[in-house]
XYZ file of C-alpha atoms in Angstrom:
335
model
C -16.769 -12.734 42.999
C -19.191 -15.376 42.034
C -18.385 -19.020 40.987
C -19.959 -18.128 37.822
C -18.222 -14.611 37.486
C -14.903 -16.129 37.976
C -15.661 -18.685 35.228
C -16.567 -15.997 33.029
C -13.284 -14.427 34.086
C -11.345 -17.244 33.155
C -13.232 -17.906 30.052
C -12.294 -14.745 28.595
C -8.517 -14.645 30.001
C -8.473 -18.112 27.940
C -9.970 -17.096 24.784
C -7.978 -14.184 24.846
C -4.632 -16.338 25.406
C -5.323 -18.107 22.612
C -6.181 -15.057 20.275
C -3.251 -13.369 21.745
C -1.430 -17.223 20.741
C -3.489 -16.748 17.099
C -1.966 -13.499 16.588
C 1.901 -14.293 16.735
C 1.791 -17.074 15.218
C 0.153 -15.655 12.057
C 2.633 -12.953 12.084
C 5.896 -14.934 13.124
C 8.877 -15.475 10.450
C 12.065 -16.277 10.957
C 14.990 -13.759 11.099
C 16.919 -13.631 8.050
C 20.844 -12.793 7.977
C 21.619 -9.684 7.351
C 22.749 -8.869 4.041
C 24.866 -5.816 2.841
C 26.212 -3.787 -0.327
C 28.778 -2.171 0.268
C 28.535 -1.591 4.112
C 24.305 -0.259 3.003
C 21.905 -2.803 4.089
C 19.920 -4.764 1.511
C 16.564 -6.121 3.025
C 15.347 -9.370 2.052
C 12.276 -8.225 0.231
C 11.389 -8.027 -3.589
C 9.705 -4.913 -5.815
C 6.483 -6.173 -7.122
C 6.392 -4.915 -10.948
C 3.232 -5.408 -12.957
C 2.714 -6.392 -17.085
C 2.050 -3.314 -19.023
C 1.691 -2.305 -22.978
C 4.458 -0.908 -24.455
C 5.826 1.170 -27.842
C 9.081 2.081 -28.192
C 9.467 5.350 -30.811
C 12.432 6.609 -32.342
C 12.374 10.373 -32.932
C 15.100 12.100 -35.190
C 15.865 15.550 -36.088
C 18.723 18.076 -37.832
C 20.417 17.477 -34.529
C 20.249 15.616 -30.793
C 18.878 19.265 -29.323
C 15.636 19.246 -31.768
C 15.275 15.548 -31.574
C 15.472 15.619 -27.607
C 12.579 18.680 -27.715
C 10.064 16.531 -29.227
C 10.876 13.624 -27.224
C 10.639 15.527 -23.957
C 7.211 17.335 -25.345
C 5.882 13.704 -26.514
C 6.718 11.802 -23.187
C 5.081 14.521 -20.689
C 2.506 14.264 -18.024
C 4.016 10.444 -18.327
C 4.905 9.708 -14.475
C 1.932 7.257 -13.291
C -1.139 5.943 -14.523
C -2.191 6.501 -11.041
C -3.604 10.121 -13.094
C -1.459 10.060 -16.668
C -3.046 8.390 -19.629
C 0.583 6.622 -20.079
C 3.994 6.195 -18.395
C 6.554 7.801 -20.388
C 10.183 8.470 -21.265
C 13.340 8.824 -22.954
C 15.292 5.441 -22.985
C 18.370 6.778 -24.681
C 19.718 8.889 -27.217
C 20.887 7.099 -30.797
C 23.219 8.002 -33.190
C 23.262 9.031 -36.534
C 24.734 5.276 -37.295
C 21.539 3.856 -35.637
C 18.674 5.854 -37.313
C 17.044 4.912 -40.721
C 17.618 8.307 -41.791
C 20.705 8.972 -40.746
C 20.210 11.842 -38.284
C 20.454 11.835 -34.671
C 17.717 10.299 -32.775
C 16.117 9.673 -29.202
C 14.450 5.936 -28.675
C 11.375 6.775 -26.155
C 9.158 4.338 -24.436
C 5.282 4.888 -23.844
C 3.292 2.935 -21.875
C -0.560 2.035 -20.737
C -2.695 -0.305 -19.012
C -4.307 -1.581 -22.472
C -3.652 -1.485 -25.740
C -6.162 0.412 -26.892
C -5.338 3.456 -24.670
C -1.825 3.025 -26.127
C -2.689 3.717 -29.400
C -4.857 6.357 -28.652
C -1.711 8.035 -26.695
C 0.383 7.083 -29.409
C -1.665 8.960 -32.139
C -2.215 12.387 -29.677
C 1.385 12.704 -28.577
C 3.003 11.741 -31.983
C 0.668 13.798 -33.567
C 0.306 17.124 -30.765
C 4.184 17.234 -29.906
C 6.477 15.202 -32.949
C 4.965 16.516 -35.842
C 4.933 20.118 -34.582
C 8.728 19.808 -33.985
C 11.016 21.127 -35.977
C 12.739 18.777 -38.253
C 11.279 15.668 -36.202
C 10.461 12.323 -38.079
C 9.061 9.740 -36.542
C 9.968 5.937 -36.582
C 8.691 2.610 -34.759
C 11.228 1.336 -32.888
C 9.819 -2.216 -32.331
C 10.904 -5.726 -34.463
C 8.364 -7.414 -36.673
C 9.434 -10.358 -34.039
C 8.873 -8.334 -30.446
C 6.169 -6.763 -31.847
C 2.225 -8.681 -30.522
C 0.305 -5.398 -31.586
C 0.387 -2.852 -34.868
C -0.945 0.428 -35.275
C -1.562 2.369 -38.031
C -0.702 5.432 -36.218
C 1.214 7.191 -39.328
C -1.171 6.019 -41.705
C -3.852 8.036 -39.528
C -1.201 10.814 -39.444
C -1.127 11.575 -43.015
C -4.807 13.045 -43.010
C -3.274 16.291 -41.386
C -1.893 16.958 -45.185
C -5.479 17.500 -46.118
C -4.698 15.555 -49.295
C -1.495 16.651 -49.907
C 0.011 13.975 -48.186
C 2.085 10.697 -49.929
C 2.553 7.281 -48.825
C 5.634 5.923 -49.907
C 8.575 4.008 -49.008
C 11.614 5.338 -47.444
C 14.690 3.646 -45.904
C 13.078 0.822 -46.587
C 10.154 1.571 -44.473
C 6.561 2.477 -45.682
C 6.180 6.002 -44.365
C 3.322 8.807 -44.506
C 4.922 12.320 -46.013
C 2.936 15.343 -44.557
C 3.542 18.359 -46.048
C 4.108 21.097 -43.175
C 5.337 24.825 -43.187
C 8.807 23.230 -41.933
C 8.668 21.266 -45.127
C 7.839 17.335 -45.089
C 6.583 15.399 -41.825
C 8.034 11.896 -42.658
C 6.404 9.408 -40.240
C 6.022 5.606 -40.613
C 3.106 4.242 -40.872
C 3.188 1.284 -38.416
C 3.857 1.164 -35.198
C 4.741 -1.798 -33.162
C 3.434 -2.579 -29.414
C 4.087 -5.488 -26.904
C 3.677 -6.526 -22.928
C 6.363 -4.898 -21.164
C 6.755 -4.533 -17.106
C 6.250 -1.533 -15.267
C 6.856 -0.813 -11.530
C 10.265 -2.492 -10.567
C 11.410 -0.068 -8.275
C 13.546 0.484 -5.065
C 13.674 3.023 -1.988
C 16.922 4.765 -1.226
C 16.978 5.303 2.563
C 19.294 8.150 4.098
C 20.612 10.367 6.707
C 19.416 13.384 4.766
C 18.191 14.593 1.769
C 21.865 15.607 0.333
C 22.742 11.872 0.345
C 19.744 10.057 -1.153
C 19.561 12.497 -3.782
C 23.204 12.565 -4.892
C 22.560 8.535 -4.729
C 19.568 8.640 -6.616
C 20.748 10.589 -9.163
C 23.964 8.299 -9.825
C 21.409 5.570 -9.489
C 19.607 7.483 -12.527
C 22.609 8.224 -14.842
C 23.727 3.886 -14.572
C 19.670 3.198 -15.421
C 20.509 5.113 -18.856
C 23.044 3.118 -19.907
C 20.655 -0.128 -19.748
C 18.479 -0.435 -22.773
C 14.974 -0.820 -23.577
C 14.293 0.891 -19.711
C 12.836 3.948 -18.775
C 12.425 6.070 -15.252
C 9.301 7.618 -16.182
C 9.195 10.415 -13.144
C 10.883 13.408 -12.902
C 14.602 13.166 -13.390
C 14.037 9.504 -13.009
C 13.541 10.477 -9.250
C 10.388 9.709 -7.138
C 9.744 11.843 -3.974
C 6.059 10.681 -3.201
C 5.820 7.306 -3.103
C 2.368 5.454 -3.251
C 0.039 3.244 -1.859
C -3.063 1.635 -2.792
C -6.172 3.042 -1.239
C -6.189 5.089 1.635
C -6.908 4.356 5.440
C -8.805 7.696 5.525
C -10.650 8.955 2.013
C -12.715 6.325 0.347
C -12.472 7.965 -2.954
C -9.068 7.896 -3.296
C -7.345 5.548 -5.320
C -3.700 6.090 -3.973
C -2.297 8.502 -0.948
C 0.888 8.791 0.406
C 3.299 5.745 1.513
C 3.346 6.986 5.235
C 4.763 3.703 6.491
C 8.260 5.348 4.577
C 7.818 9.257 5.213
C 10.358 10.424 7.522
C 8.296 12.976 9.459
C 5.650 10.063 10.835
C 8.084 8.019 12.300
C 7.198 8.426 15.695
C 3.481 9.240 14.940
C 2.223 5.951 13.180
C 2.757 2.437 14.383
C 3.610 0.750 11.070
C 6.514 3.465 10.203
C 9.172 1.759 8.361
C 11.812 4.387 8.836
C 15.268 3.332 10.657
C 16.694 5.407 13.482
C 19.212 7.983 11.308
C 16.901 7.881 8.139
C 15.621 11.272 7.696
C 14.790 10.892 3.886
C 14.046 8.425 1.150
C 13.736 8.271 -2.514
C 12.391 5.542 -4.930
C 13.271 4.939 -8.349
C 10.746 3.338 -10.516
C 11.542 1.699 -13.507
C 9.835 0.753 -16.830
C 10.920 -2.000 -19.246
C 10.723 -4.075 -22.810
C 11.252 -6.842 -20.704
C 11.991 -8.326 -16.957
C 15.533 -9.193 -17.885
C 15.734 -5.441 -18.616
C 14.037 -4.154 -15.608
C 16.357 -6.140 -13.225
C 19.289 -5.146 -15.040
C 18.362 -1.670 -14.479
C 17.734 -2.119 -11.100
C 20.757 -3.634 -9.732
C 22.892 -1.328 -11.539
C 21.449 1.244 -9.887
C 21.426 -0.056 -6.793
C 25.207 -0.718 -6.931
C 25.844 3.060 -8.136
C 23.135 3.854 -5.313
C 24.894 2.482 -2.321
C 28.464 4.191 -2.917
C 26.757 7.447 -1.419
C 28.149 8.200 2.035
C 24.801 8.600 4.173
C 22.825 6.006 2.663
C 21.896 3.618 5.277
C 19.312 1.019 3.510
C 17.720 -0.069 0.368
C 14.356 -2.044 0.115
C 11.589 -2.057 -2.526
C 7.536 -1.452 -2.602
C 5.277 -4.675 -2.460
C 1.706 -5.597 -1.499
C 2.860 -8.585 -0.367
C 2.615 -10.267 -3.692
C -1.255 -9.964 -4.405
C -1.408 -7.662 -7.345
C 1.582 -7.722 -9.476
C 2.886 -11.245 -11.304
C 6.629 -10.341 -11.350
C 8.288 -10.247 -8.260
C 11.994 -8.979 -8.396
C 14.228 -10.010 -5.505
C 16.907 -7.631 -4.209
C 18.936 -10.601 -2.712
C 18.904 -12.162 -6.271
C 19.431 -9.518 -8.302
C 22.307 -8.370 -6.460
C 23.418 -11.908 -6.212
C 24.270 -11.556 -1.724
């Protein structure tokens, strides 16, 4: 080799030390202790949750059975606004002591990007699946004091009655009175909105499918007992976690989390899966408020974790860049 070759040689042996140099130092951080619940590991990390628009609705019927129809018809196709107009769900069921007109009752949470497409949901969905219900009134939910937005959602309502309909006051509420082939559609005529958060979530890693779905459901049935939440997917439960983008399709918005699908570990470099995971399940949470959402989520976590053959629990971020509330396992959970 040449004087100048080997120069050349070493030149790019040097510049590639230093990239090499570039490259771990960039990616270095230090090794945090390990920190567990209940012999289940709890990773350092945080869920990143994002500021949404949110009504809370309180549906009553003759009894809990007709009441929980229309709020299961009124809070479908309500999972993500990845495709659904809204994120949707049942926050709890009230009692007759609780509801203006003294009937049971189910408080349900809907929720969109803006304000605008809230209403618009809020009209349709009160409108398609609570007024077609049998027996179902409908009341807002929200204080005068929580409340940033009002819309006149019943007041829109009462055109159905074709000029039939009454405004009046009720329970000391100002209601529209619809006159339907059930009999009267009593609805108020206001509706309260505010910024809630949406997203705080965590992952559920397991042995098998047995134990993260036991856990996730336990996780589910503490969530309930938290107010002003909601776990807008199916059963509460998640089994296709997201992310952003796609490293393949362009025009996709979000594909598959693969760095946490049990069946690419071993295919992609980035898999995130422990040795003796074989499945994992997210819960995804809704909420009035961030108090709320962590509230929710470290109860259940705690319920989570008692499941023999869970193994870990961590949380979905983007490392911070998109969403302004970022809730920390560790300090939630107080380890």
């Amino acid at each position: 080799m040449t004087q100048q070759g080997r120069s050349r040689a070493e030149g790019k042996a040097e510049r590639k030390k230093r990239k090499d140099f570039k490259r771990r130092s960039e990616f270095s951080f230090e090794v945090s202790e390990l920190k567990e619940l209940e012999g289940v590991e709890i990773e350092d990390t945080f869920a990143e949750a994002f500021p949404i628009k949110v009504a809370r609705v309180l549906i009553t019927a003759v009894n809990e059975k007709w009441a929980l129809n229309a709020a299961k018809e009124a809070t479908g196709f309500g999972t993500s606004v990845i495709m659904c107009p809204v994120e949707a769900g049942i926050e709890r069921t009230a009692s007759p002591e609780e509801t203006p007109d003294g009937r049971p009752g189910v408080f349900v949470l809907f929720c969109a990007p803006s304000y605008k497409t809230l209403e618009e949901q809020l009209l349709a969905r009160l409108g398609q699946c609570v007024l077609t219900a049998p027996t179902a009134a409908a009341f807002n939910a929200l204080s005068e004091e929580e409340s940033v937005k009002t819309f006149n959602t019943g007041f829109k309502l009462k055109f159905f009655g074709d000029g039939f309909e009454k405004l009046d006051e009720l329970y000391g509420r100002k209601v529209s009175i619809i006159p339907i082939m059930g009999g009267e559609f009593i609805v108020e005529q206001n509706f309260g909105a505010k910024e809630g958060v949406a997203g705080g979530n965590f992952f559920i890693l397991a042995e098998n499918m047995a134990s993260a779905l036991l856990a996730a459901e336990n996780a589910v049935a503490e969530i309930e007992k938290v107010d002003g939440v909601i776990t807008p997917f199916p059963g509460g439960i998640v089994s296709s976690g997201s992310k952003p983008g796609s490293l393949k399709y362009k025009f996709m918005h979000a594909t598959t989390n693969h760095k946490f699908c049990p069946t690419l570990k071993g295919v992609v470099e980035d898999s995130e899966i422990p040795d003796g995971v074989n499945a994992v399940l997210e819960i995804v949470i809704n909420g009035l408020s961030e108090e709320a959402v962590k509230e929710a989520m470290r109860k259940g976590i705690k319920a989570a974790v008692k499941v023999k053959g869970v193994k870990k629990i961590t949380a979905g971020n983007y490392g911070g860049t998109l969403g302004k509330y970022h809730l920390k396992l560790h300090e939630i959970l107080g380890l």
